[in-house]
Coordinates of C-alpha atoms and ligand atoms in Angstrom, one line a residue:
X1109 CA -9.9 10.7 -18.9
X1110 CA -9.2 10.5 -15.2
X1111 CA -7.1 7.7 -14.9
X1112 CA -7.6 5.1 -11.1
X1113 CA -4.7 3.5 -9.5
X1114 CA -3.6 1.2 -7.0
X1115 CA -0.3 2.1 -5.7
X1116 CA 0.2 -1.9 -3.9
X1117 CA 2.8 -2.2 -1.3
X1118 CA 4.3 -5.4 -4.2
X1119 CA 2.4 -4.2 -7.4
X1120 CA 0.8 -1.3 -8.6
X1121 CA -2.2 -1.2 -11.2
X1122 CA -4.1 1.5 -13.9
X1123 CA -7.7 1.1 -14.8
X1124 CA -10.1 3.5 -16.7
X1125 CA -13.9 3.4 -16.6
X1126 CA -14.3 2.7 -20.6
X1127 CA -17.6 1.9 -22.5
X1128 CA -18.8 1.5 -19.3
X1129 CA -17.6 -0.6 -18.0
X1130 CA -13.9 -0.9 -15.8
X1131 CA -10.5 -1.8 -17.5
X1132 CA -6.9 -2.6 -16.7
X1133 CA -4.6 -1.6 -18.9
X1134 CA -0.8 -3.4 -19.7
X1135 CA 2.3 -2.4 -18.2
X1136 CA 5.1 -2.2 -21.1
X1137 CA 5.6 -5.9 -21.4
X1138 CA 2.1 -6.1 -21.4
X1139 CA 0.6 -7.1 -17.8
X1140 CA -1.6 -5.6 -15.8
X1141 CA 1.0 -6.1 -12.0
X1142 CA 4.1 -3.5 -12.7
X1143 CA 5.1 -4.6 -9.4
X1144 CA 6.1 -1.4 -7.4
X1145 CA 9.8 -2.1 -7.5
X1146 CA 11.9 1.3 -8.7
X1147 CA 15.7 1.7 -9.5
X1148 CA 18.1 2.9 -11.9
X1149 CA 19.5 1.2 -14.7
X1150 CA 23.3 1.6 -15.3
X1151 CA 22.9 4.5 -17.8
X1152 CA 21.5 6.1 -14.9
X1153 CA 17.8 5.7 -16.3
X1154 CA 14.9 5.2 -13.6
X1155 CA 13.3 1.4 -14.3
X1156 CA 10.1 0.5 -12.8
X1157 CA 8.5 -2.9 -12.3
X1158 CA 10.1 -6.4 -13.2
X1159 CA 12.9 -5.1 -14.4
X1160 CA 13.8 -3.4 -11.3
X1161 CA 12.0 -6.7 -9.8
X1162 CA 14.8 -8.7 -11.3
X1163 CA 17.7 -6.5 -10.5
X1164 CA 16.3 -6.6 -6.5
X1165 CA 18.6 -9.8 -5.9
X1166 CA 21.7 -8.3 -8.6
X1167 CA 22.0 -4.2 -8.0
X1168 CA 20.3 -4.6 -4.3
X1169 CA 22.0 -1.1 -3.4
X1170 CA 20.3 1.1 -6.8
X1171 CA 16.4 -0.9 -6.6
X1172 CA 14.0 -1.0 -3.4
X1173 CA 10.7 -2.2 -2.7
X1174 CA 8.0 -2.1 0.1
X1175 CA 8.1 1.2 0.5
X1176 CA 4.8 2.0 0.7
X1177 CA 6.1 1.5 4.5
X1178 CA 7.4 3.6 4.6
X1179 CA 5.2 6.8 3.3
X1180 CA 4.2 8.9 5.7
X1181 CA 7.2 8.9 7.2
X1182 CA 10.5 10.8 7.0
X1183 CA 12.7 7.9 6.5
X1184 CA 14.8 8.1 3.2
X1185 CA 15.3 5.6 0.2
X1186 CA 18.2 5.3 -0.8
X1187 CA 18.7 4.3 -4.3
X1188 CA 23.1 4.3 -5.4
X1189 CA 24.0 7.7 -4.4
X1190 CA 20.8 9.3 -4.0
X1191 CA 18.1 9.5 -1.2
X1192 CA 14.9 10.2 -2.4
X1193 CA 11.4 10.4 0.2
X1194 CA 9.3 7.3 0.1
X1195 CA 6.9 10.1 -2.0
X1196 CA 9.3 10.0 -4.1
X1197 CA 10.5 7.2 -4.6
X1198 CA 6.6 5.9 -5.3
X1199 CA 6.6 9.1 -8.0
X1200 CA 7.8 7.3 -10.4
X1201 CA 5.9 4.3 -10.0
X1202 CA 3.0 6.6 -10.1
X1203 CA 4.5 8.6 -13.6
X1204 CA 5.7 4.6 -15.3
X1205 CA 1.9 3.7 -15.0
X1206 CA 0.5 7.4 -16.3
X1207 CA 2.9 6.4 -19.2
X1208 CA 1.1 2.8 -19.6
X1209 CA -2.0 4.6 -19.6
X1210 CA -0.6 7.4 -22.1
X1211 CA 0.4 4.7 -24.0
X1212 CA -3.2 2.4 -23.9
X1213 CA -5.6 5.7 -24.5
X1214 CA -3.3 7.8 -27.3
X1215 CA -3.6 11.0 -25.2
X1216 CA -1.8 12.4 -22.7
X1217 CA -3.5 11.6 -19.1
X1218 CA -3.1 13.8 -16.1
X1219 CA -6.2 13.1 -14.0
X1220 CA -6.3 10.5 -11.7
X1221 CA -8.0 9.7 -8.3
X1222 CA -5.7 6.5 -6.7
X1223 CA -6.3 4.6 -3.7
X1224 CA -5.1 4.2 -0.3
X1225 CA -5.5 1.4 2.8
X1226 CA -8.8 3.0 4.8
X1227 CA -6.6 2.5 7.7
X1228 CA -3.9 5.3 6.4
X1229 CA -3.6 7.8 8.3
X1230 CA -3.3 11.5 7.1
X1231 CA 0.1 11.7 7.0
X1232 CA -0.1 8.8 4.6
X1233 CA -2.7 10.1 2.7
X1234 CA -1.0 13.2 2.5
X1235 CA 2.1 11.4 1.0
X1236 CA 0.5 9.6 -1.8
X1237 CA -2.0 12.6 -2.4
X1238 CA 2.2 14.6 -3.2
X1239 CA 3.7 11.2 -5.1
X1240 CA 0.7 11.9 -7.4
X1241 CA 0.8 15.7 -7.3
X1242 CA 5.0 14.5 -7.9
X1243 CA 4.6 12.5 -11.2
X1244 CA 2.9 15.5 -13.5
X1245 CA -1.0 14.2 -11.6
X1246 CA -4.5 16.1 -10.4
X1247 CA -4.8 13.7 -8.0
X1248 CA -9.0 14.2 -8.1
X1249 CA -9.6 11.7 -5.3
X1250 CA -8.3 9.0 -3.3
X1251 CA -10.0 6.3 -2.4
X1252 CA -9.8 3.6 0.5
X1253 CA -9.0 0.3 -1.0
X1254 CA -11.8 -1.8 0.5
X1255 CA -14.4 0.7 -0.3
X1256 CA -13.1 1.1 -4.0
X1257 CA -13.1 -3.2 -3.8
X1258 CA -16.3 -2.8 -3.3
X1259 CA -17.1 -0.2 -5.8
X1260 CA -16.5 -3.6 -8.4
X1261 CA -18.2 -6.0 -6.9
X1262 CA -21.5 -3.8 -6.0
X1263 CA -21.3 -2.0 -9.4
X1264 CA -22.5 -5.4 -11.0
X1265 CA -25.7 -5.6 -8.4
X1266 CA -26.9 -2.5 -7.4
X1267 CA -30.6 -2.9 -7.6
X1268 CA -30.2 -5.9 -4.4
X1269 CA -29.9 -4.8 -0.9
X1270 CA -27.4 -6.5 0.8
X1271 CA -24.7 -6.4 3.7
X1272 CA -21.0 -7.7 3.0
X1273 CA -18.1 -7.4 4.1
X1274 CA -14.6 -6.7 2.1
X1275 CA -11.4 -8.5 3.7
X1276 CA -8.3 -7.0 2.0
X1277 CA -4.8 -8.5 2.9
X1278 CA -2.5 -6.8 0.5
X1279 CA 1.0 -7.2 0.8
X1280 CA 1.7 -4.3 3.6
X1281 CA -1.7 -3.5 4.4
X1282 CA -4.9 -5.2 6.0
X1283 CA -8.0 -3.5 5.9
X1284 CA -12.0 -4.9 6.0
X1285 CA -15.2 -2.6 5.2
X1286 CA -18.4 -3.6 5.5
X1287 CA -20.7 -2.3 3.7
X1288 CA -24.9 -2.0 2.4
X1289 CA -26.5 -1.4 -0.3
X1290 CA -29.2 -0.2 -0.6
X1291 CA -31.1 1.2 -4.5
X1292 CA -28.0 2.2 -6.2
X1293 CA -26.8 3.4 -2.7
X1294 CA -23.8 1.7 -1.7
X1295 CA -22.7 2.8 2.4
X1296 CA -20.2 1.7 3.9
X1297 CA -20.9 1.2 8.1
X1298 CA -18.0 1.1 9.0
X1299 CA -14.0 0.2 8.8
X1300 CA -10.9 -1.2 10.6
X1301 CA -7.2 -2.3 10.2
X1302 CA -3.7 -2.4 10.4
X1303 CA -1.4 -0.9 8.7
X1304 CA 2.0 -2.7 9.5
X1305 CA 0.4 -6.1 8.0
X1306 CA 0.5 -8.2 5.3
X1307 CA 1.4 -10.7 2.4
X1308 CA 4.8 -9.3 3.3
X1309 CA 5.1 -10.5 7.2
X1310 CA 3.9 -13.8 6.1
X1311 CA 7.3 -14.2 4.2
X1312 CA 9.5 -12.7 6.8
X1313 CA 8.2 -15.1 9.0
X1314 CA 8.9 -17.7 6.6
X1315 CA 12.3 -16.3 5.9
X1316 CA 12.7 -16.4 9.8
X1317 CA 11.9 -19.7 10.7
X1318 CA 14.5 -20.6 7.4
X1319 CA 17.5 -19.0 8.6
X1320 CA 17.0 -20.2 12.2
X1321 CA 16.7 -24.4 10.5
X1322 CA 19.6 -22.9 9.0
X1323 CA 22.0 -21.4 11.0
X1324 CA 24.7 -23.8 11.0
X1325 CA 24.7 -24.4 7.2
X1326 CA 25.4 -19.9 7.6
X1327 CA 26.8 -19.5 11.1
X1328 CA 25.2 -16.5 11.9
X1329 CA 23.2 -15.9 9.5
X1330 CA 25.1 -12.6 8.3
X1331 CA 23.6 -12.6 4.6
X1332 CA 24.6 -10.1 1.6
X1333 CA 22.0 -7.9 1.2
X1334 CA 22.1 -9.9 -2.8
X1335 CA 21.9 -13.8 -1.0
X1336 CA 19.1 -12.1 1.3
X1337 CA 16.9 -10.7 -1.1
X1338 CA 18.0 -13.8 -2.9
X1339 CA 16.7 -16.3 -0.4
X1340 CA 13.5 -13.8 0.2
X1341 CA 12.3 -14.1 -3.4
X1342 CA 13.3 -18.1 -2.8
X1343 CA 10.7 -18.3 0.3
X1344 CA 8.1 -15.5 -1.4
X1345 CA 8.2 -18.8 -4.0
X1346 CA 7.9 -21.4 -1.8
X1347 CA 4.7 -19.3 0.2
X1348 CA 3.0 -18.9 -3.7
X1349 CA 3.5 -23.2 -3.4
X1350 CA 1.6 -23.6 -0.7
X1351 CA -1.2 -21.5 -1.8
X1352 CA -1.5 -24.3 -4.8
X1353 CA 0.3 -27.8 -2.6
X1354 CA 0.6 -28.9 1.2
X1355 CA 3.9 -29.1 1.0
X1356 CA 6.9 -27.0 -0.4
X1357 CA 10.8 -27.8 -0.2
X1358 CA 13.4 -25.1 -1.1
X1359 CA 17.2 -26.1 -2.2
X1360 CA 19.4 -23.3 -2.4
X1361 CA 22.8 -22.6 -2.2
X1362 CA 23.9 -19.6 0.3
X1363 CA 27.5 -18.6 0.9
X1364 CA 28.6 -21.4 -0.7
X1365 CA 26.6 -23.8 1.7
X1366 CA 23.7 -26.5 0.6
X1367 CA 20.4 -24.8 1.9
X1368 CA 17.3 -27.0 2.5
X1369 CA 14.6 -26.6 3.9
X1370 CA 10.4 -28.0 3.7
X1371 CA 7.7 -26.7 5.3
X1372 CA 4.0 -27.5 5.2
X1373 CA 0.6 -26.3 5.8
X1374 CA 0.7 -27.0 8.9
X1375 CA 4.0 -26.2 10.2
X1376 CA 3.1 -22.9 8.1
X1377 CA -0.2 -22.2 10.1
X1378 CA 1.3 -22.9 13.6
X1379 CA 4.4 -20.0 12.8
X1380 CA 1.9 -17.4 11.3
X1381 CA -0.4 -18.4 14.0
X1382 CA 0.2 -14.4 15.9
X1383 CA -0.5 -12.6 12.2
X1384 CA -3.3 -15.1 12.0
X1385 CA -5.4 -13.5 15.4
X1386 CA -4.3 -10.0 14.4
X1387 CA -5.8 -10.7 11.4
X1388 CA -9.4 -11.8 13.4
X1389 CA -9.3 -7.4 16.0
X1390 CA -10.5 -5.5 12.9
X1391 CA -13.1 -8.2 11.5
X1392 CA -14.8 -8.3 15.3
X1393 CA -14.4 -4.4 15.4
X1394 CA -15.8 -3.8 11.8
X1395 CA -18.5 -5.6 12.6
X1396 CA -19.2 -4.7 15.6
X1397 CA -18.9 -0.9 15.0
X1398 CA -21.5 -1.4 12.2
X1399 CA -24.1 -3.3 14.0
X1400 CA -24.1 -6.4 11.7
X1401 CA -23.8 -9.5 12.8
X1402 CA -21.5 -12.9 10.8
X1403 CA -24.6 -14.3 10.4
X1404 CA -26.1 -11.0 8.2
X1405 CA -23.9 -11.1 5.9
X1406 CA -24.3 -12.0 2.7
X1407 CA -21.0 -12.4 1.4
X1408 CA -17.4 -11.9 2.2
X1409 CA -15.8 -10.7 -0.6
X1410 CA -11.4 -11.3 -1.3
X1411 CA -9.2 -8.3 -2.4
X1412 CA -5.3 -7.7 -1.9
X1413 CA -2.7 -10.5 -3.2
X1414 CA -2.3 -12.5 0.9
X1415 CA -6.0 -13.7 0.7
X1416 CA -4.4 -16.4 -2.4
X1417 CA -3.0 -18.3 0.9
X1418 CA -5.1 -21.0 1.5
X1419 CA -3.6 -20.4 5.4
X1420 CA -5.4 -16.9 4.9
X1421 CA -8.8 -17.9 3.8
X1422 CA -9.7 -21.5 6.0
X1423 CA -9.6 -18.4 8.9
X1424 CA -11.9 -16.3 6.7
X1425 CA -13.7 -18.9 6.2
X1426 CA -13.6 -20.9 9.9
X1427 CA -14.5 -17.1 11.2
X1428 CA -18.0 -16.3 9.4
X1429 CA -18.5 -20.3 8.7
X1430 CA -18.8 -19.9 5.1
X1431 CA -16.6 -19.7 2.4
X1432 CA -15.5 -16.1 0.7
X1433 CA -16.1 -15.2 -2.8
X1434 CA -13.6 -14.6 -4.7
X1435 CA -15.3 -13.9 -8.4
X1436 CA -13.3 -11.2 -9.6
X1437 CA -9.4 -11.5 -9.1
X1438 CA -7.6 -10.6 -5.7
X1439 CA -5.0 -8.8 -7.2
X1440 CA -7.2 -6.5 -9.3
X1441 CA -10.2 -6.3 -7.5
X1442 CA -9.3 -3.0 -6.3
X1443 CA -7.7 -1.5 -9.2
X1444 CA -11.2 -2.3 -11.1
X1445 CA -13.2 0.0 -8.2
X1446 CA -10.9 2.9 -8.4
X1447 CA -11.7 2.7 -12.0
X1448 CA -15.8 2.4 -11.3
X1449 CA -15.1 5.8 -9.4
X1450 CA -12.9 7.5 -11.9
X1451 CA -16.4 6.8 -14.0
X1452 CA -18.3 8.3 -10.7
X1453 CA -16.0 11.2 -11.8
X1454 CA -16.7 11.7 -14.4
X1455 CA -20.6 11.4 -14.1
X1456 CA -21.0 8.2 -16.2
X1457 CA -24.2 7.8 -17.5
X1458 CA -23.6 4.4 -17.0
X1459 CA -22.9 5.1 -13.1
X1460 CA -26.1 7.2 -13.1
X1461 CA -27.7 5.4 -10.4
X1462 CA -24.7 4.6 -8.0
X1463 CA -23.9 6.6 -4.9
X1464 CA -21.2 5.6 -2.7
X1465 CA -20.7 6.6 0.4
X1466 CA -17.7 6.0 2.7
X1467 CA -16.3 6.7 6.4
X1468 CA -13.7 7.8 8.5
X1469 CA -12.2 4.6 9.9
X1470 CA -10.1 6.4 12.7
X1471 CA -10.8 8.7 15.9
X1472 CA -9.4 11.9 15.6
X1473 CA -9.2 14.4 18.7
X1474 CA -7.1 16.6 20.4
X1475 CA -5.8 16.0 23.8
X1476 CA -6.6 18.2 27.3
X1477 CA -6.1 18.0 30.8
X1478 CA -8.9 16.9 33.4
X1479 CA -8.8 18.3 36.6
X1480 CA -8.7 15.5 40.0
X1481 CA -12.1 15.6 41.9
X1482 CA -12.2 17.6 45.1
X1483 CA -11.9 21.5 46.0
X1484 CA -9.0 22.9 43.8
X1485 CA -7.7 19.3 42.2
X1486 CA -4.6 19.5 39.5
X1487 CA -5.4 19.8 36.6
X1488 CA -3.5 16.5 35.0
X1489 CA -2.8 16.7 31.2
X1490 CA -2.6 14.2 28.4
X1491 CA -5.9 12.5 28.8
X1492 CA -8.4 11.8 25.0
X1493 CA -10.9 14.0 23.6
X1494 CA -11.8 12.4 20.8
X1495 CA -14.0 15.6 18.6
X1496 CA -14.9 12.7 15.3
X1497 CA -15.4 9.1 16.4
X1498 CA -14.6 6.4 14.5
X1499 CA -16.9 5.5 11.5
X1500 CA -18.7 8.7 11.1
X1501 CA -19.8 8.9 8.0
X1502 CA -17.6 11.2 5.8
X1503 CA -17.5 14.3 4.5
X1504 CA -18.0 15.1 8.6
X1505 CA -17.0 18.5 10.3
X1506 CA -17.7 18.1 14.2
X1507 CA -16.2 21.1 16.5
X1508 CA -15.8 20.8 20.3
X1509 CA -15.0 23.8 23.1
X1510 CA -11.9 23.5 25.2
X1511 CA -11.1 26.0 27.7
X1512 CA -7.9 27.6 29.7
X1513 CA -6.6 25.5 33.1
X1514 CA -4.5 28.4 34.0
X1515 CA -5.8 32.4 35.1
X1516 CA -4.8 34.5 32.7
X1517 CA -3.0 31.8 30.9
X1518 CA -2.0 33.2 27.2
X1519 CA -1.9 30.2 25.1
X1520 CA -4.7 27.4 23.9
X1521 CA -2.0 24.5 22.6
X1522 CA -4.4 21.9 20.1
X1523 CA -2.9 18.9 19.7
X1524 CA -4.3 16.6 17.3
X1525 CA -3.7 13.8 17.7
X1526 CA -5.3 10.1 15.7
X1527 CA -6.2 7.0 17.5
X1528 CA -8.9 5.3 20.2
X1529 CA -6.7 5.2 23.3
X1530 CA -7.7 7.2 26.8
X1531 CA -4.1 8.9 26.7
X1532 CA -3.3 10.5 24.1
X1533 CA 0.7 9.3 24.3
X1534 CA -0.9 6.2 23.0
X1535 CA -2.1 7.7 19.4
X1536 CA -0.8 8.5 16.4
X1537 CA 0.5 13.0 16.2
X1538 CA -1.0 14.4 14.0
X1539 CA 0.4 17.8 14.2
X1540 CA -0.7 21.2 16.4
X1541 CA -0.9 25.3 16.8
X1542 CA -0.8 27.7 19.3
X1543 CA -4.0 29.8 19.5
X1544 CA -3.2 33.4 22.2
X1545 CA -6.1 33.4 24.2
X1546 CA -7.5 37.1 25.8
X1547 CA -5.7 38.7 28.6
X1548 CA -6.5 39.0 32.2
X1549 CA -9.3 35.9 32.3
X1550 CA -9.7 33.5 34.6
X1551 CA -8.8 29.8 34.5
X1552 CA -11.6 28.5 32.4
X1553 CA -13.0 32.5 31.9
X1554 CA -11.4 32.2 28.3
X1555 CA -11.6 29.2 25.6
X1556 CA -12.1 28.5 21.6
X1557 CA -14.1 26.3 19.5
X1558 CA -12.2 23.6 18.0
X1559 CA -13.5 22.5 14.4
X1560 CA -12.7 19.1 12.7
X1561 CA -13.4 19.1 9.2
X1562 CA -12.8 15.4 7.3
X1563 CA -12.7 15.3 3.3
X1564 CA -14.1 12.2 1.4
X1565 CA -10.3 12.1 0.8
X1566 CA -9.4 11.6 4.7
X1567 CA -7.7 14.6 4.6
X1568 CA -8.4 16.7 7.6
X1569 CA -8.5 20.2 8.4
X1570 CA -8.4 22.0 12.1
X1571 CA -9.6 25.0 12.9
X1572 CA -9.8 27.0 15.8
X1573 CA -11.9 30.1 17.1
X1574 CA -11.1 32.4 20.2
X1575 CA -14.4 32.1 21.7
X1576 CA -16.5 35.7 21.3
X1577 CA -14.0 36.9 19.0
X1578 CA -12.6 36.0 15.2
X1579 CA -9.4 35.1 16.1
X1580 CA -8.4 31.1 13.9
X1581 CA -5.8 29.1 14.6
X1582 CA -5.6 26.8 11.5
X1583 CA -3.2 23.9 11.8
X1584 CA -0.7 23.4 9.4
X1585 CA -0.5 19.6 9.2
X1586 CA 2.1 19.6 6.2
X1587 CA 4.3 21.0 9.2
X1588 CA 4.2 17.2 10.4
X1589 CA 7.8 15.5 9.0
X1590 CA 6.2 12.6 7.5
X1591 CA 4.3 15.7 4.9
X1592 CA 6.0 17.3 2.3
X1593 CA 4.8 21.6 2.4
X1594 CA 3.7 22.7 -0.9
X1595 CA 6.5 24.6 -1.3
X1596 CA 8.7 21.3 -0.4
X1597 CA 6.6 19.8 -3.5
X1598 CA 7.2 22.8 -5.8
X1599 CA 11.1 22.4 -5.0
X1600 CA 11.4 18.5 -5.5
X1601 CA 9.4 18.5 -9.0
X1602 CA 11.8 20.7 -10.3
X1603 CA 14.7 18.6 -9.6
X1604 CA 12.7 14.7 -10.1
X1605 CA 12.0 16.1 -13.8
X1606 CA 15.7 15.1 -14.8
X1607 CA 15.6 11.7 -13.7
X1608 CA 13.9 10.3 -16.3
X1609 CA 11.5 7.1 -17.0
X1610 CA 13.9 4.1 -19.4
X1611 CA 12.6 5.0 -22.7
X1612 CA 9.4 2.8 -23.0
X1613 CA 9.9 1.0 -26.2
X1614 CA 13.1 -0.4 -24.7
X1615 CA 11.7 -2.0 -21.5
X1616 CA 11.3 -5.2 -22.5
X1617 CA 14.3 -5.9 -23.3
X1618 CA 15.9 -4.1 -20.1
X1619 CA 13.7 -6.4 -17.8
X1620 CA 15.1 -9.5 -20.3
X1621 CA 18.4 -8.4 -19.4
X1622 CA 17.2 -7.9 -15.9
X1623 CA 15.7 -11.5 -15.8
X1624 CA 18.8 -13.4 -17.5
X1625 CA 21.4 -11.5 -15.1
X1626 CA 19.1 -12.4 -12.0
X1627 CA 19.6 -16.3 -13.0
X1628 CA 22.4 -16.4 -14.1
X1629 CA 23.7 -15.6 -9.9
X1630 CA 21.4 -17.8 -9.2
X1631 CA 22.7 -20.9 -11.4
X1632 CA 26.3 -22.8 -11.1
X1633 CA 28.6 -24.1 -13.1
X1634 CA 27.3 -24.8 -16.4
X1635 CA 23.9 -24.2 -16.4
X1636 CA 25.4 -20.3 -15.4
X1637 CA 27.6 -20.1 -18.8
X1638 CA 24.7 -21.0 -21.1
X1639 CA 23.2 -18.4 -19.2
X1640 CA 26.3 -16.0 -19.3
X1641 CA 26.3 -16.8 -23.5
X1642 CA 23.0 -15.9 -24.4
X1643 CA 23.1 -12.9 -22.3
X1644 CA 26.1 -11.7 -24.5
X1645 CA 24.8 -13.0 -27.4
X1646 CA 21.4 -11.6 -27.1
X1647 CA 22.9 -7.7 -25.4
X1648 CA 25.6 -8.0 -29.2
X1649 CA 22.4 -8.1 -30.6
X1650 CA 20.9 -4.9 -28.6
X1651 CA 23.7 -2.6 -29.5
X1652 CA 23.3 -4.0 -33.7
X1653 CA 20.3 -1.3 -33.4
X1654 CA 18.0 -2.9 -36.1
X1655 CA 14.5 -3.2 -34.7
X1656 CA 13.3 -6.5 -36.6
X1657 CA 16.3 -8.2 -35.1
X1658 CA 15.6 -7.5 -31.7
X1659 CA 12.4 -8.0 -31.5
X1660 CA 12.9 -11.7 -32.6
X1661 CA 16.0 -12.1 -30.9
X1662 CA 14.1 -11.2 -27.8
X1663 CA 10.7 -14.1 -28.3
X1664 CA 13.8 -16.4 -28.8
X1665 CA 15.9 -14.8 -25.7
X1666 CA 12.6 -14.6 -23.8
X1667 CA 11.5 -18.7 -24.3
X1668 CA 14.7 -19.8 -24.0
X1669 CA 14.6 -18.6 -20.3
X1670 CA 10.6 -19.2 -19.3
X1671 CA 12.0 -23.0 -20.3
X1672 CA 14.8 -22.1 -18.2
X1673 CA 13.7 -20.8 -14.9
X1674 CA 11.5 -23.8 -15.4
X1675 CA 14.0 -26.3 -14.7
X1676 CA 15.0 -26.9 -11.3
X1677 CA 18.9 -26.6 -12.4
X1678 CA 18.8 -22.4 -10.6
X1679 CA 19.3 -24.3 -7.5
X1680 CA 21.4 -27.3 -8.4
Ligands
AMP3181 P1 -1.0 -7.1 -3.5 O1 -0.8 -5.5 -2.2 O2 -1.9 -7.1 -3.1 O3 -0.9 -6.4 -4.6 O4 -0.8 -8.0 -2.4 C1 0.3 -8.4 -2.9 C2 1.0 -9.9 -1.8 O5 0.1 -10.6 -2.2 C3 2.3 -10.4 -2.5 O6 2.5 -10.6 -0.3 C4 2.2 -11.7 -2.1 O7 3.6 -12.2 -1.6 C5 1.5 -11.7 -2.2 N1 0.9 -12.5 -3.3 C6 0.4 -13.1 -4.4 N2 0.0 -14.1 -5.0 C7 0.2 -15.2 -3.8 C8 -0.1 -16.4 -3.4 N3 -1.3 -17.3 -4.9 N4 -0.1 -17.0 -2.5 C9 0.6 -16.0 -1.3 N5 0.3 -14.9 -1.8 C10 -0.2 -14.5 -2.4

C-alpha cells in the first residue's frame, strides 16, 4: 500500500486510495489534521501534533513549528539541548503519520508519496525526500501540491474538457497552477509561486500591529518566548474570527498588563495590502505562461487553509470576476489528491483513464560569460544561460553547448542556477562542478555539452560531456549545504532510531495534559486553581494505570476543558 502525505507548514495529513476513492486517515486523537509541531515530552519521547502545539506556549524551548520554511537550508532547529536539521524534524511528523496509517490500515507501510509546494526548489525537494527516508519511508514520488489539489477535483469529472486554475495558499507557501483537462488527460500548463508567502505572514503582520499599538503597555515589546507564543495564538484566533465575523477583539494579559486590541476587515486589508499585492504576481505569470486568459478559465479552485480568509477570497473574486470553487475542504484537498496519485502509482483500475502531466515551474540554467562587442572585446562573467525553461513539461531533458573563453583554458566550471533573472547572482545557486578541458586548445576551441534532466519528482541531474571525448562530469547537488548526502542520511537514520515516538495509545492523554497546562498559563486567579486541581486529578488517575478508569476520566476532563476554553474567563 502506498500512502499519500500532505506535509504542510501548519498541518499535515495522511490519506490512502481505497476502494476507488481517496480516504483521509485520522490520527490518534481521531482527527485528520495533525499540526506540524514537534517537541519532546518530559520523559524524553517525541510528541507530535496537537500535544506539541499546546506545548509551544508552555515549553517553547522544547517545541518547534513552522520548520517547513527551513527545508533545503542548513539552518538548525533547536529542541531542548539537541539540534536537528529541518528534514529531521519533518521526519518526526512523517513517522507519526506513518504510525497513524499503519494503525488505520492494520498493516506495515513502507511506501509514500509526499506533496511539496510546486515552487519548492531542488534543495527543498531533496530535503523532503530525505525526511521521508529518515522516517523509514520509501518515497515513491513527490507531487506538486496544486497538482494534487487539481487531481482531487479532476478525478471526479475527468471526462469533461475544461481549463482551471488552482490557487493554493498554505501556512508558508503560495502556488498557482493552470491546468487543462481533456478526455482524462490532466495537463498542468503552467505553475508559479512564492515559497515564502503564506497564512503565517498574514499572522506576522497582525502580531506586529498588536505589538505596535500596545507599545506603551508593553515597554519596548521584549516578550519572553512563551509570551510571544501566547500572543501569536491569540492573534491566530483573531485571524480565524475575522474569517467568520466582521470584527475581532483581543484582550490578553501580558507581562502583568492588560492588552486590548480590535481589528475589522477594512483595517486588516490595509495592513495586508503588500501581501495581497504579492499574491497577484504568480497568478498573472501562470496565466501568461499558459497563454490562457482569465475569462477562459472554467473554475478557480482554492486549496490551503489560508484561502479561508475572506480578504483572500475577495481578492480572488475581484481578480477573476467570479467566485472560487470550494466544494472540497481547502485543508484536505491536497491530501485527497496525493491519495489519488497513490492510486495512480498502484495502477488502480478505477483510475485507468486518468493521465496527469506536470511542469517544471522555474527556469534552470548555468552561469556563462559574454563577450563585450568590438574586436578583442573582454569576456564578462555572470550571465544566465537558461537550459530548461520554466513550465516545460516533465520529465524533460535539454542540453546546450558551452565553450572555453581563453587559450589553453584547463578547466570549465559549470555553475547551476534556478530562477528567471538575467544575472546569475540574482538567481538561486543549486550546485557546481568543474570538468577538465583538453590541453593546448585555443579560446572557443574546446567545450562541453551540458545536459539537464529534470524528473517527474522535480529533481534535477546535470551532466557535462567534453566535446569529442567521452569525458563526463556530473553534478553532485547533494553537496549543497541544504541537502544531506545519502551517506549522511544513513548516518542520521541510526542516530534518530534511538528517539522514540510517544506511545500512540497514550497520545490522547499527553495531548490533554499539554492543553491543560497551556490553559493554566493562560488563565489567572481562581480559574487557574480550578485547572490546577483538574490537572492534578487527571494526572493521579493516569498514575494508577487502570485503562478503564483512565478512559472515563479522559472523557470527563476533555469536556471540562472544552467548556472551560469556550468560557470568557481565560483572558480575564
Ligand atoms: P495549511 O498549511 O494548508 O494547513 O494552511 C494553514 C494556514 O491556514 C495557517 O496559516 C492558518 O492560519 C490558516 N487558516 C486555517 N484556517 C483558517 C481560517 N478559518 N481563517 C484564517 N486562516 C486560516
